[in-house]
mmCIF file of the N, C-alpha and C atoms, coordinates in Angstrom:
data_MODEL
# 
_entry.id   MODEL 
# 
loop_
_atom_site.group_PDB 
_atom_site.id 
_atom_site.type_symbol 
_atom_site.label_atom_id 
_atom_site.label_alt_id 
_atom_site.label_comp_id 
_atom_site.label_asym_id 
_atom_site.label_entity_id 
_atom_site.label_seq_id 
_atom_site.pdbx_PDB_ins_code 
_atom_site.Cartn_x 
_atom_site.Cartn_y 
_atom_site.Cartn_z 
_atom_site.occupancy 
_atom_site.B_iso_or_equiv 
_atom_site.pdbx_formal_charge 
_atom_site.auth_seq_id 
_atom_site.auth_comp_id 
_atom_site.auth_asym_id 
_atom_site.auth_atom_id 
_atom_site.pdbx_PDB_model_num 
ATOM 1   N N  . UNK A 1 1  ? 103.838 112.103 122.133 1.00 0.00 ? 1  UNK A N  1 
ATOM 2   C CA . UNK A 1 1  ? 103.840 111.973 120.682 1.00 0.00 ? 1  UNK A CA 1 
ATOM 3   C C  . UNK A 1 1  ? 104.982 112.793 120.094 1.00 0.00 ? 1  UNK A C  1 
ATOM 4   N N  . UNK A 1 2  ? 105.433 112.159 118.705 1.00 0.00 ? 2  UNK A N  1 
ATOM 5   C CA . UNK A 1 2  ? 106.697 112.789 118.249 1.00 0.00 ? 2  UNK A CA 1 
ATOM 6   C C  . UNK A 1 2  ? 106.455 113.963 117.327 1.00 0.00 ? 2  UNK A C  1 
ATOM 7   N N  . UNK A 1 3  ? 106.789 114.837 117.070 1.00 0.00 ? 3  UNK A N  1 
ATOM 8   C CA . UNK A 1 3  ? 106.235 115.960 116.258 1.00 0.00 ? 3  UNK A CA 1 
ATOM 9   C C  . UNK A 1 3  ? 107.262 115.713 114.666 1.00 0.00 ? 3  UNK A C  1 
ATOM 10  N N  . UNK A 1 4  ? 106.003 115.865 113.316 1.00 0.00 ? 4  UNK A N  1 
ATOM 11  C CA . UNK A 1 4  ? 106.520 115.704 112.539 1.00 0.00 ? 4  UNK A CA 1 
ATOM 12  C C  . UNK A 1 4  ? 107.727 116.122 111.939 1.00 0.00 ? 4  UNK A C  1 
ATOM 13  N N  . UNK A 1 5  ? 108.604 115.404 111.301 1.00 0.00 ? 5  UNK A N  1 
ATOM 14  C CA . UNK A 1 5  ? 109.893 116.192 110.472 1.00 0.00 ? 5  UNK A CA 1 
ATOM 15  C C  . UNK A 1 5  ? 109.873 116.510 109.704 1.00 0.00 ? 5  UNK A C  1 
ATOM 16  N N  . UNK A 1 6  ? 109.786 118.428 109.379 1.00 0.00 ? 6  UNK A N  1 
ATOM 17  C CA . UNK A 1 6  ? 109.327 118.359 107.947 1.00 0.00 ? 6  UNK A CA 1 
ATOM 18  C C  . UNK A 1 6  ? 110.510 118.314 107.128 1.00 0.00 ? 6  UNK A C  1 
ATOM 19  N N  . UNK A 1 7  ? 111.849 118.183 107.494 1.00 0.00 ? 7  UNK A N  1 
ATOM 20  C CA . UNK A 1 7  ? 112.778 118.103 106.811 1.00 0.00 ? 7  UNK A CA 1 
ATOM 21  C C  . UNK A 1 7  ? 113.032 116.857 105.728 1.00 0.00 ? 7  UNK A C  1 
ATOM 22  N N  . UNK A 1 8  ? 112.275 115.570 106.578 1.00 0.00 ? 8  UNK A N  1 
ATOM 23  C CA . UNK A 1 8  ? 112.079 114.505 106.140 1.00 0.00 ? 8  UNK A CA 1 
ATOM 24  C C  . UNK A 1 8  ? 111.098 114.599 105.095 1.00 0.00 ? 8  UNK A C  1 
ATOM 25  N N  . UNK A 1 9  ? 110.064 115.216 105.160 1.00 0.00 ? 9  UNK A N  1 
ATOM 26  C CA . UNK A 1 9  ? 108.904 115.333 104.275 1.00 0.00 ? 9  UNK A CA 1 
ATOM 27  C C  . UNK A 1 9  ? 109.400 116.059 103.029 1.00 0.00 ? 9  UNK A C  1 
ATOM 28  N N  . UNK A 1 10 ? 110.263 116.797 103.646 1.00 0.00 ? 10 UNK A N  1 
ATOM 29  C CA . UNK A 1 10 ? 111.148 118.132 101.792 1.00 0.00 ? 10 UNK A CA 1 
ATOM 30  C C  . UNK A 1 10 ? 111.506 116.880 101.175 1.00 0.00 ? 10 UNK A C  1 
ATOM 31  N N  . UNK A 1 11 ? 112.522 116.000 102.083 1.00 0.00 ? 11 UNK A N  1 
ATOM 32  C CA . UNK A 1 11 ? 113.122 115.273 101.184 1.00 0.00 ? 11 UNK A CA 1 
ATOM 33  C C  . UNK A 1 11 ? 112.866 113.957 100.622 1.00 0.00 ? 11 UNK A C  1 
ATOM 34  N N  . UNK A 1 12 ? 112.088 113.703 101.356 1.00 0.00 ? 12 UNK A N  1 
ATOM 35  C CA . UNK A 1 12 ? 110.852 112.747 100.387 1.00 0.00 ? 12 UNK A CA 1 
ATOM 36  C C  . UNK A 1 12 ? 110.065 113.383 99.212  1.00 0.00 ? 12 UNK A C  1 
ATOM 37  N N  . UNK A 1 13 ? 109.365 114.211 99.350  1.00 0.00 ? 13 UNK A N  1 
ATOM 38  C CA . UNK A 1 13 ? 108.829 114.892 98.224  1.00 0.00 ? 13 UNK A CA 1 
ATOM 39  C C  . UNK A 1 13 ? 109.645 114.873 97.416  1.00 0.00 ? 13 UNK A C  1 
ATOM 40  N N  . UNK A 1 14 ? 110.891 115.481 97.297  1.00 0.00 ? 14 UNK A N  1 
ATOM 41  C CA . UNK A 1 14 ? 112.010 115.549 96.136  1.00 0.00 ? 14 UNK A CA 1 
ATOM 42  C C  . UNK A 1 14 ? 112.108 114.534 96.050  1.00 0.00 ? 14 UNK A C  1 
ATOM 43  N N  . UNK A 1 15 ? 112.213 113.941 96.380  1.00 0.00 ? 15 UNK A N  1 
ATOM 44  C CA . UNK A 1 15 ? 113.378 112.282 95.985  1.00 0.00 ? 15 UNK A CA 1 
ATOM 45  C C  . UNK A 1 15 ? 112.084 111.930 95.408  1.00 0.00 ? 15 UNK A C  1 
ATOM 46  N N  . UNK A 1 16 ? 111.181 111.817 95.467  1.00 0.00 ? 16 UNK A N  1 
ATOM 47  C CA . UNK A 1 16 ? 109.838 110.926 94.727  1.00 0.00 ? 16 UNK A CA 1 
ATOM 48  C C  . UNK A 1 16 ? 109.484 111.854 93.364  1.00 0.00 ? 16 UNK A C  1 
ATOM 49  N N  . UNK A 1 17 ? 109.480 113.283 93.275  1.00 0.00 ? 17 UNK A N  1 
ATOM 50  C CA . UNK A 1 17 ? 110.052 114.163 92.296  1.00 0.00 ? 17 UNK A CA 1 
ATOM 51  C C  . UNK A 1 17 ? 110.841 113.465 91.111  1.00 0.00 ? 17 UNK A C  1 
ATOM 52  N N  . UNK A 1 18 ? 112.193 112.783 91.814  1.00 0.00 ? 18 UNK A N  1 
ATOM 53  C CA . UNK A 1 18 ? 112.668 112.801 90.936  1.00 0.00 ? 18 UNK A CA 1 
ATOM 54  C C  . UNK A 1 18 ? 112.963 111.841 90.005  1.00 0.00 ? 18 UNK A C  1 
ATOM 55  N N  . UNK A 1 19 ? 112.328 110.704 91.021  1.00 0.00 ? 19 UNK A N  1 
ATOM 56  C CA . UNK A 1 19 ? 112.103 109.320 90.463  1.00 0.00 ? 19 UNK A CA 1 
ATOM 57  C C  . UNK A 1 19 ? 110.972 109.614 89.709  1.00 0.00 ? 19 UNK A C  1 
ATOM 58  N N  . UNK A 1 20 ? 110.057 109.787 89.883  1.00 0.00 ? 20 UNK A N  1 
ATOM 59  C CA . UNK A 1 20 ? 109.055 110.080 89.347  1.00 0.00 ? 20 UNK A CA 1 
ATOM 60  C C  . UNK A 1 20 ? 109.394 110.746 87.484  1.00 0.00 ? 20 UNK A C  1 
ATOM 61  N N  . UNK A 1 21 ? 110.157 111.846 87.651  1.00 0.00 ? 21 UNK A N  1 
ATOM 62  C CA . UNK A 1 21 ? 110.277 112.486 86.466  1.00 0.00 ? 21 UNK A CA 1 
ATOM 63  C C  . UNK A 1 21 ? 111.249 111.112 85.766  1.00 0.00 ? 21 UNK A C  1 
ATOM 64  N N  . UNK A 1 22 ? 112.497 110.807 86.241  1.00 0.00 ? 22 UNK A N  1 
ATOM 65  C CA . UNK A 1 22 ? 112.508 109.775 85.706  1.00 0.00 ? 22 UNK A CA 1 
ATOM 66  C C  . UNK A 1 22 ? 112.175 108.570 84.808  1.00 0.00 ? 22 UNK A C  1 
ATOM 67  N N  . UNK A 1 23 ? 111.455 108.197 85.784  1.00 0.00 ? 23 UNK A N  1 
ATOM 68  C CA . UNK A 1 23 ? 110.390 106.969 85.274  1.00 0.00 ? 23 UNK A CA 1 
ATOM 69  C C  . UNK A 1 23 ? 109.202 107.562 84.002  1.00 0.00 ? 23 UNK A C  1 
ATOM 70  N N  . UNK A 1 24 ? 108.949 108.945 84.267  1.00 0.00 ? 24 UNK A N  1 
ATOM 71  C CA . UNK A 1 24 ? 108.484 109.475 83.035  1.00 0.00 ? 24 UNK A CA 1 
ATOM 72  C C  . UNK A 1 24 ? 109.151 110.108 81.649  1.00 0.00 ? 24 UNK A C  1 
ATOM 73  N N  . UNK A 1 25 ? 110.421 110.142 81.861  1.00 0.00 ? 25 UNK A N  1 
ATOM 74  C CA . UNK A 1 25 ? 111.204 109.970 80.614  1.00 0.00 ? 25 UNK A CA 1 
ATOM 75  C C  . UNK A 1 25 ? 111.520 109.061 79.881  1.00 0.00 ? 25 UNK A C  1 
ATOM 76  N N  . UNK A 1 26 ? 111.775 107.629 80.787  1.00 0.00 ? 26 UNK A N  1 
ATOM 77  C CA . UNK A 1 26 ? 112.064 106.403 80.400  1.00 0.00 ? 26 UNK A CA 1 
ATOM 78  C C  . UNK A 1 26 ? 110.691 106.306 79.137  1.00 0.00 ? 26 UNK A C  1 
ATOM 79  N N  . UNK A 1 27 ? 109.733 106.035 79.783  1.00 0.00 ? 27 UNK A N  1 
ATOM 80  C CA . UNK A 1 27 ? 108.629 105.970 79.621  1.00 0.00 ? 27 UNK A CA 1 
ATOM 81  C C  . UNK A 1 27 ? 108.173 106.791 77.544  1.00 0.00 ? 27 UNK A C  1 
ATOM 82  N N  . UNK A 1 28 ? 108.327 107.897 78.003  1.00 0.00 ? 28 UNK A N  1 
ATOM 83  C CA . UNK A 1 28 ? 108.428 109.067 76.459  1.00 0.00 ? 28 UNK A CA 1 
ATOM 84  C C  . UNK A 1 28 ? 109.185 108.389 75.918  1.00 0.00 ? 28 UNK A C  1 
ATOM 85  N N  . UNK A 1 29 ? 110.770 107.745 76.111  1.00 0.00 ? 29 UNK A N  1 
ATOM 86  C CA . UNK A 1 29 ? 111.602 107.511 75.734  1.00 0.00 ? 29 UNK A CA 1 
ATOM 87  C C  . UNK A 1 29 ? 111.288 106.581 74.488  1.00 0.00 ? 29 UNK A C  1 
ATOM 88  N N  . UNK A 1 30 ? 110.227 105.347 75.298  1.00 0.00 ? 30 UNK A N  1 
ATOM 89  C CA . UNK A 1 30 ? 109.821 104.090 74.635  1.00 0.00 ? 30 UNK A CA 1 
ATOM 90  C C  . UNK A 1 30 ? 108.995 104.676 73.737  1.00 0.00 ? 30 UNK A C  1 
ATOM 91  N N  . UNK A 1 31 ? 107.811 105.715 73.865  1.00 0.00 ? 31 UNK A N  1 
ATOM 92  C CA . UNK A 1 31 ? 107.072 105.789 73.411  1.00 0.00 ? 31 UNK A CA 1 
ATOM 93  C C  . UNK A 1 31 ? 107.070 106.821 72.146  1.00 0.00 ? 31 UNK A C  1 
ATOM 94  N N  . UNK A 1 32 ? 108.118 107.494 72.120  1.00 0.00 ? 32 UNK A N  1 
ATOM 95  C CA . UNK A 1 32 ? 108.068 107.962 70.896  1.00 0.00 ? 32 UNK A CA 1 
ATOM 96  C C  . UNK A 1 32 ? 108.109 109.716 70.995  1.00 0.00 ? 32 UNK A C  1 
ATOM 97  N N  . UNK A 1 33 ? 108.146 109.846 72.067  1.00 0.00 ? 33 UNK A N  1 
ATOM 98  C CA . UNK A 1 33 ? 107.654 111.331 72.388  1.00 0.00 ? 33 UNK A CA 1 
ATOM 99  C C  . UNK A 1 33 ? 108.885 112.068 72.280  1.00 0.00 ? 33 UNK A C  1 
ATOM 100 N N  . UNK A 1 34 ? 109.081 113.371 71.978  1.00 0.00 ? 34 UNK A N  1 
ATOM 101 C CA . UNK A 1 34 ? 109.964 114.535 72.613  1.00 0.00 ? 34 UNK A CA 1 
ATOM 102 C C  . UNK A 1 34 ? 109.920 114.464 73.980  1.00 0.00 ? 34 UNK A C  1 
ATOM 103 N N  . UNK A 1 35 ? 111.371 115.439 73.741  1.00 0.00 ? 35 UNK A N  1 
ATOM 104 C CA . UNK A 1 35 ? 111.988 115.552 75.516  1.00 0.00 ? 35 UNK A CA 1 
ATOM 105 C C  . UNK A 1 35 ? 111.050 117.023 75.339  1.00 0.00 ? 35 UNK A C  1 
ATOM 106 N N  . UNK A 1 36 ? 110.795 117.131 76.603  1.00 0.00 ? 36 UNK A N  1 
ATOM 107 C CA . UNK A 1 36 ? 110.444 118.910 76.760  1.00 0.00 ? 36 UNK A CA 1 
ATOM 108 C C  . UNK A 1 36 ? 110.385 119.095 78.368  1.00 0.00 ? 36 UNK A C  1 
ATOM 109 N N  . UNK A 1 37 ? 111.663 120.503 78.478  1.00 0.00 ? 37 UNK A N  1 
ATOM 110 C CA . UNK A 1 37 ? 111.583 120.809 79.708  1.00 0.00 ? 37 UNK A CA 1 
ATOM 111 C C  . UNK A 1 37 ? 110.966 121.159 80.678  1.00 0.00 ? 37 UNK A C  1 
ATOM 112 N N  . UNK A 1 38 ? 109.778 121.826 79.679  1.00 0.00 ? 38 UNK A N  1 
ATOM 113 C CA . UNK A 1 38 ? 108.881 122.337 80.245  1.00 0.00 ? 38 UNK A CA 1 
ATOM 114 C C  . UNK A 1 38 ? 108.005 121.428 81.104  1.00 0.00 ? 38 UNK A C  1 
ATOM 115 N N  . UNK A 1 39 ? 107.116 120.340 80.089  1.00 0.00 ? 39 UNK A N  1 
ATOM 116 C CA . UNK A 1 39 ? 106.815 119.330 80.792  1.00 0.00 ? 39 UNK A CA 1 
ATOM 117 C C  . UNK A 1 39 ? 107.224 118.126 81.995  1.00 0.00 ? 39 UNK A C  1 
ATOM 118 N N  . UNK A 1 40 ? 108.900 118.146 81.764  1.00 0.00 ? 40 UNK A N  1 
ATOM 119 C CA . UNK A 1 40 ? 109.530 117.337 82.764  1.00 0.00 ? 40 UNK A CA 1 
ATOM 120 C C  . UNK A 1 40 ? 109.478 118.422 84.111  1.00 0.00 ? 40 UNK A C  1 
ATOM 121 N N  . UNK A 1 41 ? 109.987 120.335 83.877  1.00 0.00 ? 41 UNK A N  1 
ATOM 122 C CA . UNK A 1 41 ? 109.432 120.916 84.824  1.00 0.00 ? 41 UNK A CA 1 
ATOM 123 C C  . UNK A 1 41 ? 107.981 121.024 85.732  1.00 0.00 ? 41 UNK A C  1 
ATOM 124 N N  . UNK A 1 42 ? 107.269 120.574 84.687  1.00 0.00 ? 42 UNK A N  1 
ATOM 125 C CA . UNK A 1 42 ? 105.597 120.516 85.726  1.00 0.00 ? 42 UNK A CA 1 
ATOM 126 C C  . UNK A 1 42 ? 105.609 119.257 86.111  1.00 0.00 ? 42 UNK A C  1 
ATOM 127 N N  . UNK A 1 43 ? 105.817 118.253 85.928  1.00 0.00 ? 43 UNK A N  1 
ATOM 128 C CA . UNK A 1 43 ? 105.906 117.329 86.665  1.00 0.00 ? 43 UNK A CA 1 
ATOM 129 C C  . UNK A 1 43 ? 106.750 116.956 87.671  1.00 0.00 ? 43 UNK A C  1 
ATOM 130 N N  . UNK A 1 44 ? 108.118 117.678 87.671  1.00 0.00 ? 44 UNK A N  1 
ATOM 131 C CA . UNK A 1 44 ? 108.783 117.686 88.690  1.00 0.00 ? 44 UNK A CA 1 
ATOM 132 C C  . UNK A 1 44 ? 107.841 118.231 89.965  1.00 0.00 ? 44 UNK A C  1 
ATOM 133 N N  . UNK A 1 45 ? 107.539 119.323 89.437  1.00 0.00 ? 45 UNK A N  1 
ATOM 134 C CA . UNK A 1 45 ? 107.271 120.222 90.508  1.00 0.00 ? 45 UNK A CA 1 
ATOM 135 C C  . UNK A 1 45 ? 105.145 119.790 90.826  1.00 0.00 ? 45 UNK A C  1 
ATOM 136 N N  . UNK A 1 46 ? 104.662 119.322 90.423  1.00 0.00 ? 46 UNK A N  1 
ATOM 137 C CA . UNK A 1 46 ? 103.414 118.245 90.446  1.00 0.00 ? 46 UNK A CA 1 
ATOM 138 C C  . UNK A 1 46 ? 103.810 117.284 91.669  1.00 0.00 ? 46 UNK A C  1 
ATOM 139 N N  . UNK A 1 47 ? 104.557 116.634 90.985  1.00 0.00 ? 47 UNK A N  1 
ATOM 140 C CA . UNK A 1 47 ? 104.785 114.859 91.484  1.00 0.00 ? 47 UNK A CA 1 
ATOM 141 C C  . UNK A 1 47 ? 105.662 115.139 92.976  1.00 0.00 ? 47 UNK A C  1 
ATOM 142 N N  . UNK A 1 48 ? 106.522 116.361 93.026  1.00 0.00 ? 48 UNK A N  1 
ATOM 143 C CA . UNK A 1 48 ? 107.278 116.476 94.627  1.00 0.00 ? 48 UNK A CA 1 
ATOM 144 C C  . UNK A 1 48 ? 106.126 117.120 95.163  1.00 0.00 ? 48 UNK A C  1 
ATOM 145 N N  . UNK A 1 49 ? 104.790 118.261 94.776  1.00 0.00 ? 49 UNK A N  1 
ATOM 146 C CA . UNK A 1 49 ? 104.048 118.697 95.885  1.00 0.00 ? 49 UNK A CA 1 
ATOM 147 C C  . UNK A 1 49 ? 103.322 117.345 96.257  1.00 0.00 ? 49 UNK A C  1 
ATOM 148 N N  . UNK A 1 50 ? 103.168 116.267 95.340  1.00 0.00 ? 50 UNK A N  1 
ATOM 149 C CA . UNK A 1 50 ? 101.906 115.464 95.601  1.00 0.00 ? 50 UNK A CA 1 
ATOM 150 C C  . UNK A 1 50 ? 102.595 114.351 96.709  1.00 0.00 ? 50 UNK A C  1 
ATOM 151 N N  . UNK A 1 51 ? 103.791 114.137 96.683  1.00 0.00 ? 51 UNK A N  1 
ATOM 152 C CA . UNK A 1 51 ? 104.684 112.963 96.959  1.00 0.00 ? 51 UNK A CA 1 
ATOM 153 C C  . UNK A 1 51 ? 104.780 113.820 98.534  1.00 0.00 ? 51 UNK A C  1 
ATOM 154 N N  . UNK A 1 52 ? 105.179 114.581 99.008  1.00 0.00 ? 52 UNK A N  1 
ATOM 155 C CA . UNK A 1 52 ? 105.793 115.872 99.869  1.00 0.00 ? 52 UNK A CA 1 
ATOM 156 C C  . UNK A 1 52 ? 103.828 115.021 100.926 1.00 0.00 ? 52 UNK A C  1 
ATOM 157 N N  . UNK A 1 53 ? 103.123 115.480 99.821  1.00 0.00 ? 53 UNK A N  1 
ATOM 158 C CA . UNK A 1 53 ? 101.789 115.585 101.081 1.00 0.00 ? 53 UNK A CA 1 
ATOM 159 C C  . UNK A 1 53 ? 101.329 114.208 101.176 1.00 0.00 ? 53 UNK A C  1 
ATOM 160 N N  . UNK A 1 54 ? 101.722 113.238 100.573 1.00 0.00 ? 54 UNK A N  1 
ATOM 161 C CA . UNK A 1 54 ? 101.076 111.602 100.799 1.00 0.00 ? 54 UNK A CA 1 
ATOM 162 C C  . UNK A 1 54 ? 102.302 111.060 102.140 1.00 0.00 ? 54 UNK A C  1 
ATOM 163 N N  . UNK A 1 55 ? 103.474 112.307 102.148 1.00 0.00 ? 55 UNK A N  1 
ATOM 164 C CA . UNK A 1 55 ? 104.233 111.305 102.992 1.00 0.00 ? 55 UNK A CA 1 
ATOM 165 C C  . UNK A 1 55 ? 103.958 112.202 104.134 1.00 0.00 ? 55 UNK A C  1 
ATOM 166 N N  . UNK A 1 56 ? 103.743 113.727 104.673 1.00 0.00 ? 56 UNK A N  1 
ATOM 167 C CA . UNK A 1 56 ? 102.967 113.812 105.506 1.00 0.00 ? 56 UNK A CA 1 
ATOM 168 C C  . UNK A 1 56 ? 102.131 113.345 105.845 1.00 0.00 ? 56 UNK A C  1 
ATOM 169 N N  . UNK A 1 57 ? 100.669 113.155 105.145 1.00 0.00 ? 57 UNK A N  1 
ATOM 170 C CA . UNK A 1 57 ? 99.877  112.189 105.840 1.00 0.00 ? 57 UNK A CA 1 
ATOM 171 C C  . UNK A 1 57 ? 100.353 111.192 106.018 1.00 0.00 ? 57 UNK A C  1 
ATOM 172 N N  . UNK A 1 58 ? 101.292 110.015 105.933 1.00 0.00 ? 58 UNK A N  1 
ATOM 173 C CA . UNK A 1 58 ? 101.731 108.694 106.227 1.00 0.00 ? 58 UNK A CA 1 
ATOM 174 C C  . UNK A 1 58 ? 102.108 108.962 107.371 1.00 0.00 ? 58 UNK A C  1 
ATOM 175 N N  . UNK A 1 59 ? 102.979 110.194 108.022 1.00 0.00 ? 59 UNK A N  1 
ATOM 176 C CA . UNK A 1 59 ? 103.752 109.921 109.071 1.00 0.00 ? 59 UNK A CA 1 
ATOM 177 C C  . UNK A 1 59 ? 102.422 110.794 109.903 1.00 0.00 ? 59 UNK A C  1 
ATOM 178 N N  . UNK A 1 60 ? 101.810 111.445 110.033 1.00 0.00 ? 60 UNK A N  1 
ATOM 179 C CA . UNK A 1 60 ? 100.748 111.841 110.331 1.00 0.00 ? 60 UNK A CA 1 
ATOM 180 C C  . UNK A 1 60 ? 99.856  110.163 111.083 1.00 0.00 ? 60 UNK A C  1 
ATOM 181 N N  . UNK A 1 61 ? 99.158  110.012 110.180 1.00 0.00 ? 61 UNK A N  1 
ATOM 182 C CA . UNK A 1 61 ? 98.505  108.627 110.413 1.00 0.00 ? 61 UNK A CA 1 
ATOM 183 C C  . UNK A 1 61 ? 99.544  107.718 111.343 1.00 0.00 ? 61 UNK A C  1 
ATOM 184 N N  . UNK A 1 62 ? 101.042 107.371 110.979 1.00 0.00 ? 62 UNK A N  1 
ATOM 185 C CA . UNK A 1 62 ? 101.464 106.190 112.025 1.00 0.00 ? 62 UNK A CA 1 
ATOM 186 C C  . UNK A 1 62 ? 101.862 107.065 113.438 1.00 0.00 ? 62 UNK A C  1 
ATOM 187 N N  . UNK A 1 63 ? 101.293 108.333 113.450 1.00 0.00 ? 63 UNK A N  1 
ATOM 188 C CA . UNK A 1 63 ? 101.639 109.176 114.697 1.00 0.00 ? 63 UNK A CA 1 
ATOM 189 C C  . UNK A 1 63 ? 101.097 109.169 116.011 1.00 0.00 ? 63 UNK A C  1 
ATOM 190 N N  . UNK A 1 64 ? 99.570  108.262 115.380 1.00 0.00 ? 64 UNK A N  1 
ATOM 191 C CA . UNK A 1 64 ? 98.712  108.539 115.894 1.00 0.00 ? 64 UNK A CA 1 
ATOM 192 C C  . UNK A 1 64 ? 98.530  107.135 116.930 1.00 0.00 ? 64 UNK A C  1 
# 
């Protein structure tokens, strides 16, 4: 069996981070909202821990 990459997993988490924050500005954008850093900061940092551990378990699970 291959042992996981967590290098792969950093950079999935980020990259889904950042689409993620993205797609949630677009989003405010339409809807009427303020920009706020703060909030685009917790969700950055939300959406890469959550993204980071769905793609461990993925490569986890096809490991097996």
């Amino acid at each position: 069996m291959s042992k996981i990459d967590k290098k792969q997993v950093i950079i999935a988490g980020l990259v889904g981070g950042v689409v993620f924050c993205l797609i949630i500005t677009v989003i405010d954008y339409f809807l009427g909202r303020g920009f706020s850093w703060q909030r685009l900061g917790f969700y950055y940092v939300f959406s890469s821990i959550m993204y980071g551990f769905l793609t461990y378990r993925n490569f986890k699970k096809h490991q097996k």
